[in-house]
Coordinates of C-alpha atoms in Angstrom, one line a residue:
Chain P
M1 CA -30.3 -2.3 3.7
F2 CA -29.3 -1.0 0.2
P3 CA -29.7 -2.3 -2.4
K4 CA -33.0 -4.0 -1.9
P5 CA -32.5 -7.5 -0.3
I6 CA -32.7 -10.0 -3.0
E7 CA -35.0 -12.3 -0.8
K8 CA -37.8 -9.8 -1.5
S9 CA -37.4 -10.1 -5.3
A10 CA -39.1 -12.4 -7.6
P11 CA -37.9 -15.9 -7.6
W12 CA -36.3 -15.8 -11.0
V13 CA -34.3 -12.7 -9.9
Q14 CA -32.9 -14.6 -6.8
T15 CA -32.0 -17.5 -9.0
A16 CA -30.4 -15.2 -11.6
Y17 CA -28.4 -13.5 -8.9
K18 CA -27.1 -16.7 -7.4
L19 CA -26.1 -17.8 -10.9
T20 CA -24.3 -14.5 -11.5
L21 CA -22.2 -14.7 -8.3
P22 CA -19.9 -17.7 -9.2
I23 CA -19.5 -16.2 -12.9
A24 CA -18.6 -12.9 -11.9
L25 CA -16.2 -14.4 -9.3
I26 CA -14.5 -16.5 -12.0
L27 CA -14.1 -13.7 -14.3
W28 CA -12.8 -11.4 -11.5
L29 CA -10.3 -14.0 -10.5
L30 CA -9.4 -15.1 -14.1
P31 CA -5.7 -14.0 -13.9
L32 CA -5.1 -15.9 -10.8
I33 CA -7.1 -19.1 -11.8
G34 CA -5.0 -18.7 -15.2
I35 CA -1.7 -18.7 -13.4
A36 CA -2.5 -21.5 -10.8
M37 CA -3.5 -23.9 -13.5
T38 CA -0.3 -23.0 -15.6
S39 CA 1.8 -23.5 -12.4
V40 CA 0.8 -27.2 -12.6
R41 CA 0.8 -27.6 -16.4
P42 CA 3.7 -29.8 -17.9
A43 CA 6.2 -27.7 -19.8
A44 CA 5.2 -29.7 -23.0
D45 CA 1.6 -28.3 -23.0
L46 CA 3.0 -24.6 -23.2
A47 CA 5.5 -25.7 -26.0
A48 CA 2.5 -27.2 -28.1
G49 CA 0.6 -24.0 -27.6
N50 CA -2.0 -25.4 -25.0
Y51 CA -2.0 -22.5 -22.7
F52 CA -5.6 -22.3 -21.6
G53 CA -7.1 -25.7 -22.4
M54 CA -7.1 -28.6 -19.9
P55 CA -3.7 -29.5 -18.8
S56 CA -2.7 -32.8 -20.5
G57 CA -1.3 -34.0 -17.0
F58 CA -0.7 -32.8 -13.5
A59 CA 3.0 -31.4 -13.3
G60 CA 2.6 -29.5 -10.1
V61 CA 5.2 -31.5 -8.2
E62 CA 7.8 -31.2 -11.0
N63 CA 7.2 -27.5 -11.5
Y64 CA 7.1 -26.3 -7.8
S65 CA 10.2 -28.6 -7.0
A66 CA 12.0 -27.4 -10.0
V67 CA 11.6 -23.7 -8.8
F68 CA 12.9 -24.6 -5.3
K69 CA 15.6 -26.5 -6.8
N70 CA 17.1 -24.4 -9.5
S71 CA 16.4 -21.0 -8.0
N72 CA 17.1 -19.0 -4.9
I73 CA 13.3 -18.7 -4.0
G74 CA 13.9 -20.5 -0.8
Y75 CA 16.3 -18.2 0.4
Y76 CA 14.1 -15.2 -0.8
I77 CA 11.2 -16.3 1.2
L78 CA 13.3 -16.7 4.2
N79 CA 14.6 -13.2 3.8
S80 CA 11.2 -12.0 3.4
F81 CA 10.3 -13.4 6.7
K82 CA 13.3 -12.2 8.3
V83 CA 12.4 -8.6 7.2
T84 CA 8.7 -8.7 7.8
L85 CA 8.3 -10.3 11.3
P86 CA 10.7 -7.9 13.0
T87 CA 9.2 -5.0 11.3
V88 CA 5.7 -5.9 12.3
F89 CA 6.8 -6.2 16.0
F90 CA 8.8 -3.0 16.3
A91 CA 6.3 -1.0 14.1
V92 CA 3.4 -1.9 16.1
G93 CA 5.1 -1.6 19.4
L94 CA 6.3 2.0 18.7
S95 CA 3.2 3.0 17.5
C96 CA 1.5 1.8 20.6
L97 CA 3.6 4.2 22.7
S98 CA 3.3 7.0 20.2
G99 CA -0.5 6.6 19.6
F100 CA -1.1 6.5 23.4
A101 CA 0.9 9.6 23.8
L102 CA -1.1 11.7 21.1
A103 CA -4.4 10.2 22.2
I104 CA -4.3 10.6 26.0
Y105 CA -2.3 13.8 26.6
K106 CA -3.3 17.5 25.5
F107 CA -0.2 19.4 24.9
K108 CA 0.4 22.2 22.5
S109 CA 2.2 20.6 19.6
N110 CA -0.1 17.3 19.8
L111 CA -1.8 18.1 16.5
I112 CA 1.4 19.2 14.7
V113 CA 3.2 15.9 15.7
F114 CA 0.1 13.8 14.8
F115 CA -0.1 15.6 11.3
M116 CA 3.7 15.1 10.6
F117 CA 3.1 11.4 11.0
V118 CA 0.1 11.5 8.9
A119 CA 1.7 13.6 6.2
G120 CA 5.1 11.6 6.3
N121 CA 3.1 8.5 5.9
F122 CA 1.8 9.8 2.3
V123 CA 5.1 10.9 0.8
P124 CA 6.5 9.3 -2.3
F125 CA 9.4 6.8 -1.6
Q126 CA 11.6 8.5 -4.2
I127 CA 12.0 11.7 -2.0
L128 CA 13.4 9.5 0.7
A129 CA 15.3 7.0 -1.4
I130 CA 18.8 8.7 -2.0
P131 CA 19.3 10.0 1.7
V132 CA 18.0 6.8 3.1
R133 CA 20.3 4.7 1.1
D134 CA 23.1 6.9 2.0
L135 CA 22.5 6.8 5.7
S136 CA 22.4 3.0 5.5
V137 CA 25.7 2.9 3.7
Q138 CA 27.2 5.1 6.5
L139 CA 25.5 2.9 9.3
G140 CA 27.0 -0.2 7.5
L141 CA 23.4 -1.4 7.1
Y142 CA 23.2 -1.1 3.2
N143 CA 22.4 -4.5 1.7
T144 CA 21.6 -5.9 5.1
T145 CA 18.3 -7.3 6.4
M146 CA 18.8 -5.0 9.4
G147 CA 18.9 -1.9 7.1
L148 CA 15.5 -2.8 5.5
V149 CA 14.0 -3.4 8.9
M150 CA 15.2 -0.1 10.2
F151 CA 13.7 1.8 7.3
H152 CA 10.3 -0.1 7.3
V153 CA 9.8 0.2 11.0
A154 CA 10.4 4.0 10.8
F155 CA 8.0 4.4 7.8
Q156 CA 5.4 2.3 9.1
T157 CA 5.2 4.1 12.6
G158 CA 3.7 6.8 10.7
F159 CA 0.7 4.8 9.5
C160 CA 0.6 2.7 12.7
T161 CA 0.6 5.8 14.9
L162 CA -2.3 7.3 13.0
F163 CA -4.3 4.1 13.5
M164 CA -3.4 3.6 17.1
R165 CA -4.3 7.1 18.1
N166 CA -7.6 7.0 16.6
F167 CA -8.3 3.8 18.1
I168 CA -7.3 4.9 21.7
K169 CA -9.3 8.0 21.4
S170 CA -12.5 5.8 20.8
L171 CA -11.9 4.0 24.1
P172 CA -13.5 5.5 27.3
F173 CA -11.2 8.3 28.7
A174 CA -12.8 7.7 32.1
L175 CA -10.8 4.8 32.7
V176 CA -7.7 6.8 32.6
E177 CA -8.9 9.6 34.8
S178 CA -10.1 7.5 37.5
A179 CA -6.6 5.7 37.6
R180 CA -5.1 9.0 37.8
V181 CA -7.3 10.1 40.8
E182 CA -6.0 7.0 42.5
G183 CA -2.2 8.0 41.8
V184 CA -1.4 5.3 39.5
S185 CA 1.6 6.2 37.3
E186 CA 1.4 7.2 33.6
F187 CA 3.4 4.1 32.5
K188 CA 1.2 1.9 34.6
I189 CA -1.8 3.3 33.1
F190 CA -0.5 2.7 29.6
W191 CA 0.7 -0.9 30.6
H192 CA -2.2 -2.2 32.7
I193 CA -5.1 -0.2 31.5
V194 CA -4.8 0.9 27.9
L195 CA -2.7 -1.8 26.4
P196 CA -4.9 -4.8 27.2
L197 CA -7.7 -3.0 25.6
M198 CA -5.5 -2.4 22.4
R199 CA -5.6 -6.0 21.4
P200 CA -8.0 -5.6 18.4
A201 CA -5.9 -2.8 17.0
I202 CA -2.6 -4.6 17.5
A203 CA -4.1 -7.6 15.6
A204 CA -5.4 -5.5 12.8
L205 CA -2.1 -3.7 12.5
S206 CA 0.1 -6.8 12.4
V207 CA -1.7 -8.3 9.5
L208 CA -1.7 -5.1 7.7
V209 CA 1.8 -4.3 8.2
F210 CA 2.8 -8.1 7.4
T211 CA 1.3 -7.6 4.0
F212 CA 2.6 -4.3 3.3
I213 CA 6.2 -5.3 4.0
W214 CA 6.0 -8.6 2.5
N215 CA 4.6 -7.0 -0.8
D216 CA 7.1 -4.0 -0.8
Y217 CA 9.2 -4.1 -3.9
F218 CA 10.7 -0.6 -4.1
W219 CA 12.8 -0.9 -1.0
A220 CA 13.6 -4.4 -1.6
T221 CA 15.1 -3.4 -4.9
V222 CA 16.8 -0.2 -3.7
M223 CA 18.4 -1.5 -0.3
A224 CA 19.3 -5.2 -1.2
Q225 CA 21.8 -6.5 -3.7
D226 CA 22.7 -10.1 -2.9
A227 CA 20.6 -13.0 -2.9
S228 CA 21.1 -13.5 0.8
V229 CA 19.2 -10.3 1.6
K230 CA 16.9 -9.9 -1.2
P231 CA 13.1 -10.3 -0.4
V232 CA 10.9 -12.5 -2.5
T233 CA 9.4 -9.5 -4.4
A234 CA 12.9 -8.4 -5.7
G235 CA 13.9 -11.8 -6.1
M236 CA 10.9 -12.6 -8.4
N237 CA 12.2 -9.9 -10.9
E238 CA 15.4 -11.7 -11.0
L239 CA 13.6 -15.1 -11.6
K240 CA 11.6 -13.5 -14.5
G241 CA 14.8 -12.9 -16.1
Q242 CA 16.2 -16.4 -15.4
Y243 CA 13.1 -18.2 -16.6
K244 CA 12.3 -16.0 -19.7
V245 CA 9.3 -17.7 -21.3
A246 CA 9.1 -20.8 -19.0
W247 CA 5.7 -19.5 -17.9
E248 CA 5.0 -22.7 -15.7
L249 CA 7.8 -22.0 -13.5
I250 CA 7.2 -18.1 -13.3
S251 CA 3.7 -19.1 -12.3
A252 CA 4.8 -21.6 -9.7
A253 CA 7.1 -19.0 -8.1
S254 CA 4.3 -16.3 -8.3
I255 CA 2.1 -18.6 -6.3
I256 CA 4.9 -19.4 -3.9
A257 CA 5.6 -15.7 -3.3
A258 CA 1.9 -14.8 -2.9
L259 CA 1.1 -17.6 -0.6
P260 CA 2.2 -16.1 2.9
P261 CA 0.0 -12.8 2.7
V262 CA -2.9 -14.7 1.4
A263 CA -2.7 -17.3 4.3
M264 CA -2.4 -14.4 6.6
F265 CA -5.5 -12.8 4.9
F266 CA -7.6 -15.8 5.5
L267 CA -6.6 -16.7 8.9
M268 CA -6.9 -12.9 10.3
Q269 CA -9.8 -11.8 7.8
K270 CA -11.8 -9.9 10.4
H271 CA -8.8 -8.0 11.8
F272 CA -7.4 -7.3 8.3
I273 CA -10.6 -5.7 7.0
A274 CA -11.1 -3.7 10.3
G275 CA -7.6 -2.4 9.9
L276 CA -8.2 -1.3 6.2
T277 CA -11.6 0.1 6.6
L278 CA -10.8 2.1 9.8
G279 CA -12.3 5.6 9.1
A280 CA -14.7 4.3 6.4
T281 CA -17.7 4.5 8.7
K282 CA -17.2 7.7 10.7
G283 CA -15.7 11.0 10.4
Chain L
M1 CA 18.7 9.7 49.6
A2 CA 18.0 13.5 49.5
Q3 CA 18.7 13.7 45.9
Q4 CA 16.5 10.7 45.1
A5 CA 13.6 12.5 46.9
V6 CA 14.2 15.7 44.8
H7 CA 14.2 13.6 41.7
N8 CA 11.2 12.0 42.8
S9 CA 9.2 15.0 43.4
F10 CA 10.5 16.6 40.1
W11 CA 9.2 13.5 38.4
K12 CA 5.7 13.7 40.4
T13 CA 5.0 17.3 39.6
N14 CA 6.1 17.1 36.1
Q15 CA 5.0 13.5 35.0
K16 CA 2.2 14.6 33.1
A17 CA 4.0 17.0 31.0
L18 CA 7.0 14.8 30.4
A19 CA 5.3 11.6 29.9
P20 CA 3.8 12.2 26.4
W21 CA 7.4 13.1 25.1
L22 CA 8.8 9.8 26.5
F23 CA 6.1 7.8 24.9
L24 CA 6.7 9.7 21.7
A25 CA 10.4 9.7 21.6
P26 CA 11.2 6.2 20.1
G27 CA 8.8 6.5 17.3
M28 CA 9.4 10.1 16.6
I29 CA 13.1 9.8 16.6
M30 CA 12.9 6.9 14.1
F31 CA 10.4 8.9 11.8
L32 CA 12.5 12.0 11.9
V33 CA 15.7 10.2 11.0
Y34 CA 14.2 8.1 8.2
V35 CA 11.3 10.1 6.7
I36 CA 11.4 13.7 7.7
F37 CA 15.1 14.5 7.5
P38 CA 15.7 12.7 4.2
I39 CA 12.8 14.8 2.7
I40 CA 14.9 17.9 3.6
E41 CA 18.2 16.2 2.5
S42 CA 16.7 15.3 -0.9
I43 CA 15.4 18.8 -1.6
Y44 CA 19.0 20.1 -0.7
I45 CA 20.7 17.4 -3.0
S46 CA 18.4 18.5 -5.9
F47 CA 20.5 21.8 -6.1
F48 CA 23.7 19.9 -6.7
N49 CA 25.3 18.2 -9.6
W50 CA 26.3 14.9 -7.7
D51 CA 27.1 11.9 -9.7
G52 CA 27.6 8.9 -7.4
L53 CA 29.6 6.1 -8.7
A54 CA 27.7 2.7 -9.1
P55 CA 25.8 1.7 -6.1
A56 CA 28.5 -1.0 -5.2
H57 CA 30.9 1.7 -4.6
I58 CA 28.3 4.0 -2.9
S59 CA 30.6 5.1 -0.2
Q60 CA 32.9 6.6 -2.6
L61 CA 30.6 9.1 -4.0
T62 CA 32.1 11.9 -6.0
S63 CA 32.0 15.6 -4.7
K64 CA 28.9 17.8 -5.1
E65 CA 28.8 20.8 -7.4
Y66 CA 26.3 23.4 -6.5
V67 CA 24.2 24.4 -9.6
G68 CA 21.2 26.0 -8.0
L69 CA 18.1 25.5 -10.0
G70 CA 20.2 23.8 -12.8
N71 CA 18.7 20.4 -12.3
Y72 CA 15.2 21.9 -12.5
R73 CA 16.1 23.7 -15.8
D74 CA 17.5 20.6 -17.3
L75 CA 14.2 18.7 -16.4
L76 CA 12.2 21.4 -18.4
D77 CA 14.3 20.4 -21.6
D78 CA 14.0 16.6 -21.1
D79 CA 11.3 15.1 -23.0
S80 CA 11.5 11.9 -20.6
F81 CA 10.3 14.3 -17.8
Y82 CA 7.1 15.5 -20.0
T83 CA 6.4 11.8 -20.9
S84 CA 6.6 10.9 -17.2
L85 CA 4.4 13.7 -16.2
W86 CA 1.8 12.9 -18.8
N87 CA 1.8 9.3 -17.7
N88 CA 1.3 10.2 -14.2
L89 CA -1.7 12.3 -15.2
K90 CA -3.2 9.5 -17.2
W91 CA -2.7 7.2 -14.1
L92 CA -4.4 9.8 -11.7
V93 CA -7.3 10.1 -14.0
L94 CA -7.8 6.5 -14.9
Y95 CA -7.1 5.1 -11.5
M96 CA -10.1 6.9 -10.2
L97 CA -12.3 4.5 -11.9
A98 CA -11.5 2.3 -9.1
V99 CA -13.7 4.4 -7.0
P100 CA -17.0 3.9 -9.0
I101 CA -16.4 0.5 -10.0
G102 CA -15.5 -0.5 -6.5
L103 CA -18.8 1.0 -5.4
F104 CA -20.6 -1.0 -8.1
V105 CA -19.1 -4.3 -7.1
A106 CA -19.8 -3.6 -3.4
L107 CA -23.5 -3.0 -4.2
F108 CA -23.6 -6.1 -6.3
L109 CA -22.2 -8.2 -3.2
N110 CA -24.0 -6.4 -0.4
Q111 CA -26.8 -9.1 -0.1
K112 CA -27.4 -11.9 2.6
V113 CA -27.2 -15.1 0.4
P114 CA -25.6 -18.2 1.7
G115 CA -21.8 -18.0 1.2
I116 CA -21.6 -14.4 0.5
R117 CA -19.0 -13.8 3.0
L118 CA -16.7 -16.1 1.2
Y119 CA -17.4 -14.2 -2.1
K120 CA -16.6 -11.0 -0.6
S121 CA -13.3 -12.2 0.7
L122 CA -12.4 -13.9 -2.7
F123 CA -13.3 -10.5 -4.5
F124 CA -11.0 -8.8 -2.3
F125 CA -8.1 -11.1 -3.1
P126 CA -6.4 -9.1 -5.6
F127 CA -5.5 -6.5 -3.2
V128 CA -3.6 -9.0 -0.8
I129 CA -1.1 -10.1 -3.3
S130 CA 1.9 -8.3 -4.2
Q131 CA 1.9 -5.9 -7.2
V132 CA 4.9 -8.0 -8.5
V133 CA 2.8 -10.9 -9.0
V134 CA -0.1 -8.8 -10.4
G135 CA 2.5 -7.4 -12.9
L136 CA 3.6 -10.9 -13.9
L137 CA 0.0 -12.2 -14.2
F138 CA -1.1 -9.2 -16.4
S139 CA 2.2 -9.5 -18.5
W140 CA 1.3 -13.0 -19.3
F141 CA -2.3 -12.1 -19.9
Y142 CA -1.3 -9.5 -22.6
A143 CA 1.4 -11.7 -24.0
P144 CA 1.3 -11.7 -27.9
G145 CA 0.2 -15.1 -29.5
F146 CA -1.5 -16.8 -26.5
G147 CA -2.6 -14.3 -23.8
P148 CA -6.4 -14.2 -23.4
L149 CA -6.4 -10.4 -23.3
Y150 CA -4.5 -10.3 -26.6
A151 CA -7.0 -12.8 -28.0
I152 CA -10.0 -10.8 -26.9
I153 CA -8.7 -7.5 -28.4
K154 CA -7.9 -9.4 -31.5
S155 CA -11.3 -10.7 -31.9
I156 CA -12.8 -7.3 -31.2
T157 CA -10.5 -5.2 -33.4
G158 CA -9.1 -7.7 -35.8
S159 CA -5.7 -6.3 -35.3
E160 CA -2.8 -8.2 -33.5
T161 CA -1.7 -5.6 -30.8
A162 CA 1.2 -6.6 -28.4
I163 CA 0.0 -4.2 -25.8
L164 CA 3.0 -3.9 -23.6
A165 CA 5.1 -3.5 -26.7
S166 CA 3.1 -0.5 -28.1
D167 CA 4.4 2.8 -27.1
T168 CA 0.9 4.1 -27.4
M169 CA -0.9 1.3 -25.5
A170 CA 1.4 0.2 -22.8
T171 CA 0.6 2.6 -20.2
Y172 CA -3.0 1.8 -20.3
G173 CA -2.3 -1.9 -20.2
I174 CA -0.3 -1.3 -16.9
I175 CA -3.0 0.9 -15.5
L176 CA -5.6 -1.7 -16.1
A177 CA -3.4 -4.2 -14.1
G178 CA -3.4 -1.5 -11.3
L179 CA -7.2 -1.0 -11.5
W180 CA -7.5 -4.8 -10.5
P181 CA -6.3 -4.7 -6.9
Q182 CA -7.3 -0.9 -6.4
T183 CA -11.0 -1.7 -7.2
A184 CA -10.8 -4.6 -4.7
Y185 CA -9.7 -2.2 -2.1
C186 CA -12.3 0.4 -2.8
M187 CA -14.9 -2.3 -2.8
I188 CA -14.1 -3.4 0.8
L189 CA -14.2 0.2 1.9
Y190 CA -17.7 0.7 0.5
L191 CA -18.8 -2.7 1.8
T192 CA -17.9 -1.5 5.3
G193 CA -19.6 1.7 4.6
L194 CA -22.8 0.1 3.3
N195 CA -22.9 -2.1 6.5
N196 CA -23.2 0.9 8.7
I197 CA -25.9 2.7 6.8
N198 CA -28.8 3.8 8.9
P199 CA -31.6 1.4 7.8
E200 CA -34.3 3.8 9.2
Q201 CA -33.5 6.6 6.7
V202 CA -33.5 4.1 3.7
E203 CA -36.9 2.6 4.8
A204 CA -38.4 6.1 5.3
A205 CA -37.0 7.2 1.8
R206 CA -38.5 4.0 0.4
M207 CA -41.9 4.9 1.9
D208 CA -41.7 8.1 0.2
G209 CA -41.2 6.2 -3.1
A210 CA -37.4 6.8 -3.5
R211 CA -35.8 3.7 -5.2
G212 CA -33.0 2.8 -7.4
L213 CA -30.6 5.5 -8.6
T214 CA -32.6 8.4 -6.9
L215 CA -32.3 6.5 -3.6
L216 CA -28.6 5.8 -4.2
W217 CA -27.8 9.3 -5.0
N218 CA -29.9 11.2 -2.5
I219 CA -29.8 9.0 0.5
I220 CA -27.0 6.3 0.3
L221 CA -24.2 8.1 -1.2
P222 CA -24.4 11.1 1.4
Q223 CA -24.1 8.5 4.2
L224 CA -21.2 6.8 2.2
R225 CA -19.3 10.0 2.3
P226 CA -16.4 8.7 4.8
A227 CA -15.9 5.7 2.7
T228 CA -15.8 7.8 -0.6
F229 CA -13.2 10.2 1.1
I230 CA -10.9 7.2 2.0
A231 CA -11.4 5.6 -1.4
I232 CA -10.3 8.9 -3.0
V233 CA -7.4 9.4 -0.6
V234 CA -5.7 5.9 -1.1
T235 CA -6.5 5.9 -4.9
V236 CA -4.8 9.3 -5.5
I237 CA -1.8 8.3 -3.4
G238 CA -1.6 4.8 -5.1
S239 CA -1.8 6.3 -8.6
L240 CA 0.9 8.8 -7.8
R241 CA 3.1 6.1 -6.1
S242 CA 2.7 3.6 -9.0
F243 CA 6.2 2.1 -9.4
D244 CA 6.0 -1.7 -9.0
L245 CA 3.9 -2.4 -12.2
V246 CA 5.7 -0.2 -14.5
S247 CA 9.0 -1.7 -13.3
I248 CA 7.8 -5.4 -13.5
M249 CA 5.8 -5.0 -16.8
T250 CA 7.8 -2.9 -19.0
G251 CA 10.7 -1.5 -17.2
G252 CA 9.7 2.0 -18.6
G253 CA 9.7 0.9 -22.0
P254 CA 9.0 0.7 -25.1
Y255 CA 11.2 3.6 -25.7
G256 CA 10.6 5.0 -22.4
S257 CA 6.9 5.6 -23.1
T258 CA 5.6 4.0 -20.0
R259 CA 7.7 5.9 -17.5
V260 CA 6.2 7.9 -14.7
L261 CA 8.0 10.2 -12.5
S262 CA 8.7 7.5 -9.7
Y263 CA 10.3 5.3 -12.3
F264 CA 12.1 7.9 -14.0
M265 CA 13.6 8.9 -10.7
F266 CA 14.6 5.3 -10.1
E267 CA 16.2 5.0 -13.4
Q268 CA 18.4 8.2 -13.0
A269 CA 19.4 7.8 -9.4
L270 CA 19.0 4.4 -8.0
S271 CA 19.1 1.8 -10.8
E272 CA 22.3 -0.2 -11.7
Y273 CA 23.4 2.4 -14.3
G274 CA 21.8 5.5 -12.4
T275 CA 24.2 7.8 -11.0
A276 CA 22.6 11.3 -11.3
M277 CA 21.8 12.0 -7.7
G278 CA 21.2 15.5 -8.1
Y279 CA 19.0 15.1 -11.2
G280 CA 17.0 12.1 -9.4
A281 CA 16.4 14.2 -6.2
A282 CA 15.0 17.1 -8.5
I283 CA 12.5 14.5 -10.1
A284 CA 11.8 13.2 -6.7
F285 CA 11.0 16.7 -5.5
V286 CA 8.5 17.5 -8.5
L287 CA 6.7 14.3 -7.7
F288 CA 6.7 15.2 -4.1
A289 CA 5.3 18.7 -4.7
I290 CA 2.5 17.3 -6.8
M291 CA 1.6 15.1 -3.9
M292 CA 1.9 17.7 -1.3
I293 CA -1.1 19.5 -3.1
F294 CA -3.1 16.4 -2.4
I295 CA -1.9 15.7 1.0
S296 CA -2.4 19.2 2.1
F297 CA -5.9 19.0 0.9
F298 CA -6.5 15.8 2.9
I299 CA -4.9 17.1 6.1
Y300 CA -7.0 20.3 5.9
R301 CA -10.3 18.0 5.8
M302 CA -8.8 15.8 8.7
L303 CA -8.2 18.8 10.7
Q304 CA -11.7 20.2 10.2
Q305 CA -13.1 16.8 11.4
E306 CA -10.7 17.0 14.4
R307 CA -11.9 20.2 15.4
N308 CA -15.7 19.2 14.9
S309 CA -15.3 16.2 17.1

């Protein structure tokens, strides 16, 4: 283990380490702690210049209900779910299929197709934006949830295919071969043999894609105009204009917008980290 | 009946050759339509002078006029282009700090004391929240008069700097905000890497008297190479993609000093007032070309690994 395990150090070093940990954490999360405090601060505190001292009272209920009452944030959150959940389902579903194809079959253009997915996944969004918006207009999908979902599914399929293909490659290939010998059809091999083994990969990708799409801001801005379509990221920008210097309301809105992916992360932490760090240990 | 039999036997003999394409079809068609073709179309559009109307009337786009490399020539005369390019370079270089700092934090947290798992997840937190929220957090931190970072800078330098309103400082202020989640990302990559280090090698090196930085440099870092590779890939891509923070924190200002290529393109072609599709496409292509240099290198390395395995 590196660095040297702290248990083997002198007792004062151990104590120092255990003291440093919470201090470092507080410093690291200071922006978040600050905003969480502000979101429950009475507006009067801010007017009086009390930005960082103890709040003079707890106004969390007022602030949060004010945000829900006089802004569209409720709709924005709902819109975000309407974009994010179908995207997760279809992007992960499609990439199960394409990842299986690229991991199991040896055919001439296999690596070319694979690297097309990999390379496409890295390109800047701006090179896609004008044609994608145009296409969406032509299909009648501009400024609709469906239009956002279609694009996100297509784009995320790149990353997800990379992930799934590498995951399936690490499974024992003998399973597939013995099934073939027994005459099991290719689709049944996928459905009954490989898919059940892919559960951890499906879980990991689902959390990751959920977070990516929930936090997407560029496409939310480019593809959605109306409050009835706008996801919360694009909506936040609107709120920022609406609330100007009412930081207690902006803070409350930020916390609301950040909550779903944070909850997702804490519930599925193991899968989330397994997904992000794929490839960090081998290769 | 006979036809059915023919069909069946055709399927039986060719199943293994056809199956991969059937599995691939849905994902690949989506990817071609929404990613690959748009790249080609964007490059094509960049050779035209094409002013769309406001996005609300997007279906009534004006006709295109072929101008060859005209848009690219105009770019070379555009000061905003050089500002954006220069800022992209600042992002690229300074964003790289996330890799060593991430390693440092990972080494700090790689212990087995009670509660350390919770610490690790809380340190990772900034990466989970959206950059829109990160941007708002930091705007507030920098706010003149009461922002804590503003106060810190004031106590150190004695001068009152409104970072995001200063055309020389604003870009650095935004990059600092970006480093926060990016460092968390690199940290988690390194924590996973450290978890998988071969303990026997480390012990053997310790027997030989290696410790501290020597041990880190000669034994640990070589084993962390896959983690470092991925950390560099995601950091390079992340720095060139920077858009959200610029848009939220300064909107490219003050005086366009914080523009990066991605935001400059957005202003020209996608924002409320941006109708210069051809020009925007040309900017996007420049950004794309810069990224392709890195992407090709990454793919080359991945390809080598494929061949070796």
